[in-house]
Amino acid sequence: MALLRTRWADFTRNENWPVMPLLLVQFLTGAWTLSQGAFFAIYLNERLAYAAVTVATMVSVGQVSGMLSGFLGGLLSDRLGSRGVLIVGVFTMAVASFVFQVRFPPVIAMLWFLSGLGMGFITLGGSAYLTRVADPRRLGVLSALYALSGTAGG
């Protein structure tokens, strides 16, 4: 138990505190967005009665935009910084969360496209911010916590 307390005291030293808000954002983003992804196809199929091919097309729109967000997020990161890209991603996901309030297919596709962009921006901005502010000696542990916090949130 004493070893655990010592390790926790080492971890929570001042140089690790800039990472703590990032871990909280990642946890809350996971809680918010992973459920959206899990229920999107069900929503389209059962609530809106879309055919399987339409559901698959809508889901793939989000995946394609997630891939595009890597390049676009890199360009934005050069202009806004990693924290700016993270914030843009969170706001993009907030707009995209209205996807469950819409019934018009082109608007659903556009919002799901924004969802993929937002997730990509959050991932890119968060990981770049982490590597910038984390103590290099603790980067492995903090990267693991960053990845786990999103999973634990969802």
PDB file of C-alpha atoms in Angstrom:
ATOM      1  CA  MET A   1       0.000   0.000   0.000  1.00  0.00           C
ATOM      2  CA  ALA A   2       2.851   2.360   0.781  1.00  0.00           C
ATOM      3  CA  LEU A   3       4.317   1.676  -2.659  1.00  0.00           C
ATOM      4  CA  LEU A   4       1.010   2.557  -4.273  1.00  0.00           C
ATOM      5  CA  ARG A   5       0.845   5.822  -2.322  1.00  0.00           C
ATOM      6  CA  THR A   6       4.405   6.641  -3.330  1.00  0.00           C
ATOM      7  CA  ARG A   7       3.675   5.929  -6.987  1.00  0.00           C
ATOM      8  CA  TRP A   8       0.509   8.045  -6.866  1.00  0.00           C
ATOM      9  CA  ALA A   9       2.434  10.918  -5.221  1.00  0.00           C
ATOM     10  CA  ASP A  10       5.077  10.681  -7.958  1.00  0.00           C
ATOM     11  CA  PHE A  11       2.444  10.652 -10.668  1.00  0.00           C
ATOM     12  CA  THR A  12       0.459  13.617  -9.342  1.00  0.00           C
ATOM     13  CA  ARG A  13       3.449  15.919  -9.088  1.00  0.00           C
ATOM     14  CA  ASN A  14       3.037  19.331 -10.660  1.00  0.00           C
ATOM     15  CA  GLU A  15       4.552  18.435 -14.037  1.00  0.00           C
ATOM     16  CA  ASN A  16       1.724  15.974 -14.748  1.00  0.00           C
ATOM     17  CA  TRP A  17      -1.142  18.359 -13.928  1.00  0.00           C
ATOM     18  CA  PRO A  18      -1.405  19.908 -17.420  1.00  0.00           C
ATOM     19  CA  VAL A  19      -2.409  16.443 -18.651  1.00  0.00           C
ATOM     20  CA  MET A  20      -5.244  15.937 -16.149  1.00  0.00           C
ATOM     21  CA  PRO A  21      -7.804  18.201 -17.922  1.00  0.00           C
ATOM     22  CA  LEU A  22      -6.981  16.395 -21.165  1.00  0.00           C
ATOM     23  CA  LEU A  23      -7.705  13.032 -19.531  1.00  0.00           C
ATOM     24  CA  LEU A  24     -11.008  14.398 -18.224  1.00  0.00           C
ATOM     25  CA  VAL A  25     -11.953  15.718 -21.673  1.00  0.00           C
ATOM     26  CA  GLN A  26     -11.061  12.349 -23.201  1.00  0.00           C
ATOM     27  CA  PHE A  27     -13.167  10.498 -20.598  1.00  0.00           C
ATOM     28  CA  LEU A  28     -16.190  12.762 -21.146  1.00  0.00           C
ATOM     29  CA  THR A  29     -15.797  12.611 -24.923  1.00  0.00           C
ATOM     30  CA  GLY A  30     -15.765   8.824 -24.744  1.00  0.00           C
ATOM     31  CA  ALA A  31     -18.934   8.839 -22.639  1.00  0.00           C
ATOM     32  CA  TRP A  32     -20.591  11.157 -25.104  1.00  0.00           C
ATOM     33  CA  THR A  33     -19.465   9.885 -28.495  1.00  0.00           C
ATOM     34  CA  LEU A  34     -18.971   6.149 -28.161  1.00  0.00           C
ATOM     35  CA  SER A  35     -22.638   5.686 -27.354  1.00  0.00           C
ATOM     36  CA  GLN A  36     -23.526   7.728 -30.441  1.00  0.00           C
ATOM     37  CA  GLY A  37     -21.474   5.437 -32.630  1.00  0.00           C
ATOM     38  CA  ALA A  38     -22.909   2.324 -31.052  1.00  0.00           C
ATOM     39  CA  PHE A  39     -26.524   3.359 -31.538  1.00  0.00           C
ATOM     40  CA  PHE A  40     -26.321   5.190 -34.870  1.00  0.00           C
ATOM     41  CA  ALA A  41     -26.881   2.162 -37.094  1.00  0.00           C
ATOM     42  CA  ILE A  42     -29.676   0.898 -34.838  1.00  0.00           C
ATOM     43  CA  TYR A  43     -31.318   4.317 -34.930  1.00  0.00           C
ATOM     44  CA  LEU A  44     -31.216   4.439 -38.712  1.00  0.00           C
ATOM     45  CA  ASN A  45     -32.485   0.901 -39.147  1.00  0.00           C
ATOM     46  CA  GLU A  46     -35.122   0.620 -36.435  1.00  0.00           C
ATOM     47  CA  ARG A  47     -36.341   4.175 -35.894  1.00  0.00           C
ATOM     48  CA  LEU A  48     -36.066   5.571 -39.401  1.00  0.00           C
ATOM     49  CA  ALA A  49     -36.567   2.243 -41.216  1.00  0.00           C
ATOM     50  CA  TYR A  50     -33.608   2.739 -43.556  1.00  0.00           C
ATOM     51  CA  ALA A  51     -32.504  -0.206 -45.654  1.00  0.00           C
ATOM     52  CA  ALA A  52     -29.271  -1.961 -44.726  1.00  0.00           C
ATOM     53  CA  VAL A  53     -27.410  -0.486 -47.693  1.00  0.00           C
ATOM     54  CA  THR A  54     -28.425   3.042 -46.652  1.00  0.00           C
ATOM     55  CA  VAL A  55     -27.316   2.394 -43.081  1.00  0.00           C
ATOM     56  CA  ALA A  56     -23.970   1.067 -44.302  1.00  0.00           C
ATOM     57  CA  THR A  57     -23.525   4.087 -46.560  1.00  0.00           C
ATOM     58  CA  MET A  58     -24.243   6.497 -43.711  1.00  0.00           C
ATOM     59  CA  VAL A  59     -21.833   4.714 -41.382  1.00  0.00           C
ATOM     60  CA  SER A  60     -19.116   4.698 -44.039  1.00  0.00           C
ATOM     61  CA  VAL A  61     -19.558   8.459 -44.537  1.00  0.00           C
ATOM     62  CA  GLY A  62     -18.420   8.927 -40.939  1.00  0.00           C
ATOM     63  CA  GLN A  63     -15.475   6.591 -41.411  1.00  0.00           C
ATOM     64  CA  VAL A  64     -14.321   8.387 -44.556  1.00  0.00           C
ATOM     65  CA  SER A  65     -14.551  11.758 -42.839  1.00  0.00           C
ATOM     66  CA  GLY A  66     -12.541  10.349 -39.939  1.00  0.00           C
ATOM     67  CA  MET A  67      -9.775   9.467 -42.374  1.00  0.00           C
ATOM     68  CA  LEU A  68      -9.925  12.901 -43.991  1.00  0.00           C
ATOM     69  CA  SER A  69      -9.784  14.577 -40.604  1.00  0.00           C
ATOM     70  CA  GLY A  70      -6.190  13.431 -40.147  1.00  0.00           C
ATOM     71  CA  PHE A  71      -4.944  15.601 -42.987  1.00  0.00           C
ATOM     72  CA  LEU A  72      -7.307  18.485 -42.319  1.00  0.00           C
ATOM     73  CA  GLY A  73      -6.582  18.287 -38.587  1.00  0.00           C
ATOM     74  CA  GLY A  74      -2.857  18.464 -39.279  1.00  0.00           C
ATOM     75  CA  LEU A  75      -3.339  21.624 -41.310  1.00  0.00           C
ATOM     76  CA  LEU A  76      -5.530  23.111 -38.585  1.00  0.00           C
ATOM     77  CA  SER A  77      -3.007  22.122 -35.941  1.00  0.00           C
ATOM     78  CA  ASP A  78      -0.331  24.114 -37.743  1.00  0.00           C
ATOM     79  CA  ARG A  79      -2.594  27.173 -37.594  1.00  0.00           C
ATOM     80  CA  LEU A  80      -4.484  26.753 -34.301  1.00  0.00           C
ATOM     81  CA  GLY A  81      -2.221  24.500 -32.284  1.00  0.00           C
ATOM     82  CA  SER A  82      -3.106  21.121 -30.855  1.00  0.00           C
ATOM     83  CA  ARG A  83      -5.356  22.532 -28.140  1.00  0.00           C
ATOM     84  CA  GLY A  84      -7.253  24.535 -30.761  1.00  0.00           C
ATOM     85  CA  VAL A  85      -7.831  21.417 -32.854  1.00  0.00           C
ATOM     86  CA  LEU A  86      -9.063  19.579 -29.759  1.00  0.00           C
ATOM     87  CA  ILE A  87     -11.532  22.391 -29.020  1.00  0.00           C
ATOM     88  CA  VAL A  88     -12.707  22.490 -32.664  1.00  0.00           C
ATOM     89  CA  GLY A  89     -13.246  18.719 -32.448  1.00  0.00           C
ATOM     90  CA  VAL A  90     -15.356  18.991 -29.298  1.00  0.00           C
ATOM     91  CA  PHE A  91     -17.526  21.723 -30.837  1.00  0.00           C
ATOM     92  CA  THR A  92     -17.841  19.774 -34.091  1.00  0.00           C
ATOM     93  CA  MET A  93     -19.024  16.749 -32.132  1.00  0.00           C
ATOM     94  CA  ALA A  94     -21.542  18.938 -30.289  1.00  0.00           C
ATOM     95  CA  VAL A  95     -23.074  20.021 -33.594  1.00  0.00           C
ATOM     96  CA  ALA A  96     -22.960  16.456 -34.933  1.00  0.00           C
ATOM     97  CA  SER A  97     -24.855  15.138 -31.914  1.00  0.00           C
ATOM     98  CA  PHE A  98     -28.029  16.598 -33.426  1.00  0.00           C
ATOM     99  CA  VAL A  99     -27.944  13.666 -35.861  1.00  0.00           C
ATOM    100  CA  PHE A 100     -30.517  11.881 -33.696  1.00  0.00           C
ATOM    101  CA  GLN A 101     -32.964  14.780 -34.010  1.00  0.00           C
ATOM    102  CA  VAL A 102     -33.075  14.838 -37.812  1.00  0.00           C
ATOM    103  CA  ARG A 103     -34.964  12.632 -40.258  1.00  0.00           C
ATOM    104  CA  PHE A 104     -33.829  14.091 -43.603  1.00  0.00           C
ATOM    105  CA  PRO A 105     -31.172  11.751 -45.112  1.00  0.00           C
ATOM    106  CA  PRO A 106     -28.808  14.393 -46.580  1.00  0.00           C
ATOM    107  CA  VAL A 107     -28.723  16.258 -43.249  1.00  0.00           C
ATOM    108  CA  ILE A 108     -28.112  13.003 -41.380  1.00  0.00           C
ATOM    109  CA  ALA A 109     -25.230  12.207 -43.725  1.00  0.00           C
ATOM    110  CA  MET A 110     -23.766  15.694 -43.276  1.00  0.00           C
ATOM    111  CA  LEU A 111     -24.001  15.527 -39.476  1.00  0.00           C
ATOM    112  CA  TRP A 112     -22.473  12.051 -39.407  1.00  0.00           C
ATOM    113  CA  PHE A 113     -19.679  13.337 -41.649  1.00  0.00           C
ATOM    114  CA  LEU A 114     -19.103  16.096 -39.065  1.00  0.00           C
ATOM    115  CA  SER A 115     -19.072  13.447 -36.359  1.00  0.00           C
ATOM    116  CA  GLY A 116     -16.217  11.635 -38.068  1.00  0.00           C
ATOM    117  CA  LEU A 117     -14.325  14.905 -38.514  1.00  0.00           C
ATOM    118  CA  GLY A 118     -14.857  15.801 -34.877  1.00  0.00           C
ATOM    119  CA  MET A 119     -13.603  12.464 -33.597  1.00  0.00           C
ATOM    120  CA  GLY A 120     -10.532  12.750 -35.785  1.00  0.00           C
ATOM    121  CA  PHE A 121      -9.846  16.280 -34.547  1.00  0.00           C
ATOM    122  CA  ILE A 122     -10.249  15.207 -30.924  1.00  0.00           C
ATOM    123  CA  THR A 123      -7.897  12.271 -31.395  1.00  0.00           C
ATOM    124  CA  LEU A 124      -5.307  14.288 -33.302  1.00  0.00           C
ATOM    125  CA  GLY A 125      -5.469  17.378 -31.111  1.00  0.00           C
ATOM    126  CA  GLY A 126      -5.499  15.406 -27.879  1.00  0.00           C
ATOM    127  CA  SER A 127      -2.577  13.173 -28.733  1.00  0.00           C
ATOM    128  CA  ALA A 128      -0.507  16.103 -30.052  1.00  0.00           C
ATOM    129  CA  TYR A 129      -1.292  18.131 -26.929  1.00  0.00           C
ATOM    130  CA  LEU A 130      -0.338  15.174 -24.740  1.00  0.00           C
ATOM    131  CA  THR A 131       3.065  14.778 -26.366  1.00  0.00           C
ATOM    132  CA  ARG A 132       3.670  18.505 -26.017  1.00  0.00           C
ATOM    133  CA  VAL A 133       2.817  18.920 -22.311  1.00  0.00           C
ATOM    134  CA  ALA A 134       3.638  15.523 -20.815  1.00  0.00           C
ATOM    135  CA  ASP A 135       6.857  14.782 -19.003  1.00  0.00           C
ATOM    136  CA  PRO A 136       8.851  12.682 -21.507  1.00  0.00           C
ATOM    137  CA  ARG A 137       9.717  10.214 -18.716  1.00  0.00           C
ATOM    138  CA  ARG A 138       5.996   9.596 -18.127  1.00  0.00           C
ATOM    139  CA  LEU A 139       4.769   9.782 -21.713  1.00  0.00           C
ATOM    140  CA  GLY A 140       4.145   6.023 -21.983  1.00  0.00           C
ATOM    141  CA  VAL A 141       1.967   5.879 -18.876  1.00  0.00           C
ATOM    142  CA  LEU A 142       0.160   9.087 -19.762  1.00  0.00           C
ATOM    143  CA  SER A 143      -0.495   7.859 -23.313  1.00  0.00           C
ATOM    144  CA  ALA A 144      -1.977   4.671 -21.893  1.00  0.00           C
ATOM    145  CA  LEU A 145      -4.172   6.694 -19.525  1.00  0.00           C
ATOM    146  CA  TYR A 146      -5.229   8.919 -22.429  1.00  0.00           C
ATOM    147  CA  ALA A 147      -6.308   5.888 -24.474  1.00  0.00           C
ATOM    148  CA  LEU A 148      -7.973   4.195 -21.505  1.00  0.00           C
ATOM    149  CA  SER A 149      -9.829   7.316 -20.419  1.00  0.00           C
ATOM    150  CA  GLY A 150     -11.734   7.418 -23.707  1.00  0.00           C
ATOM    151  CA  THR A 151     -12.555   3.743 -23.452  1.00  0.00           C
ATOM    152  CA  ALA A 152     -13.572   4.022 -19.800  1.00  0.00           C
ATOM    153  CA  GLY A 153     -15.825   6.930 -20.636  1.00  0.00           C
ATOM    154  CA  GLY A 154     -17.663   5.008 -23.310  1.00  0.00           C
TER     155      GLY A 154
END
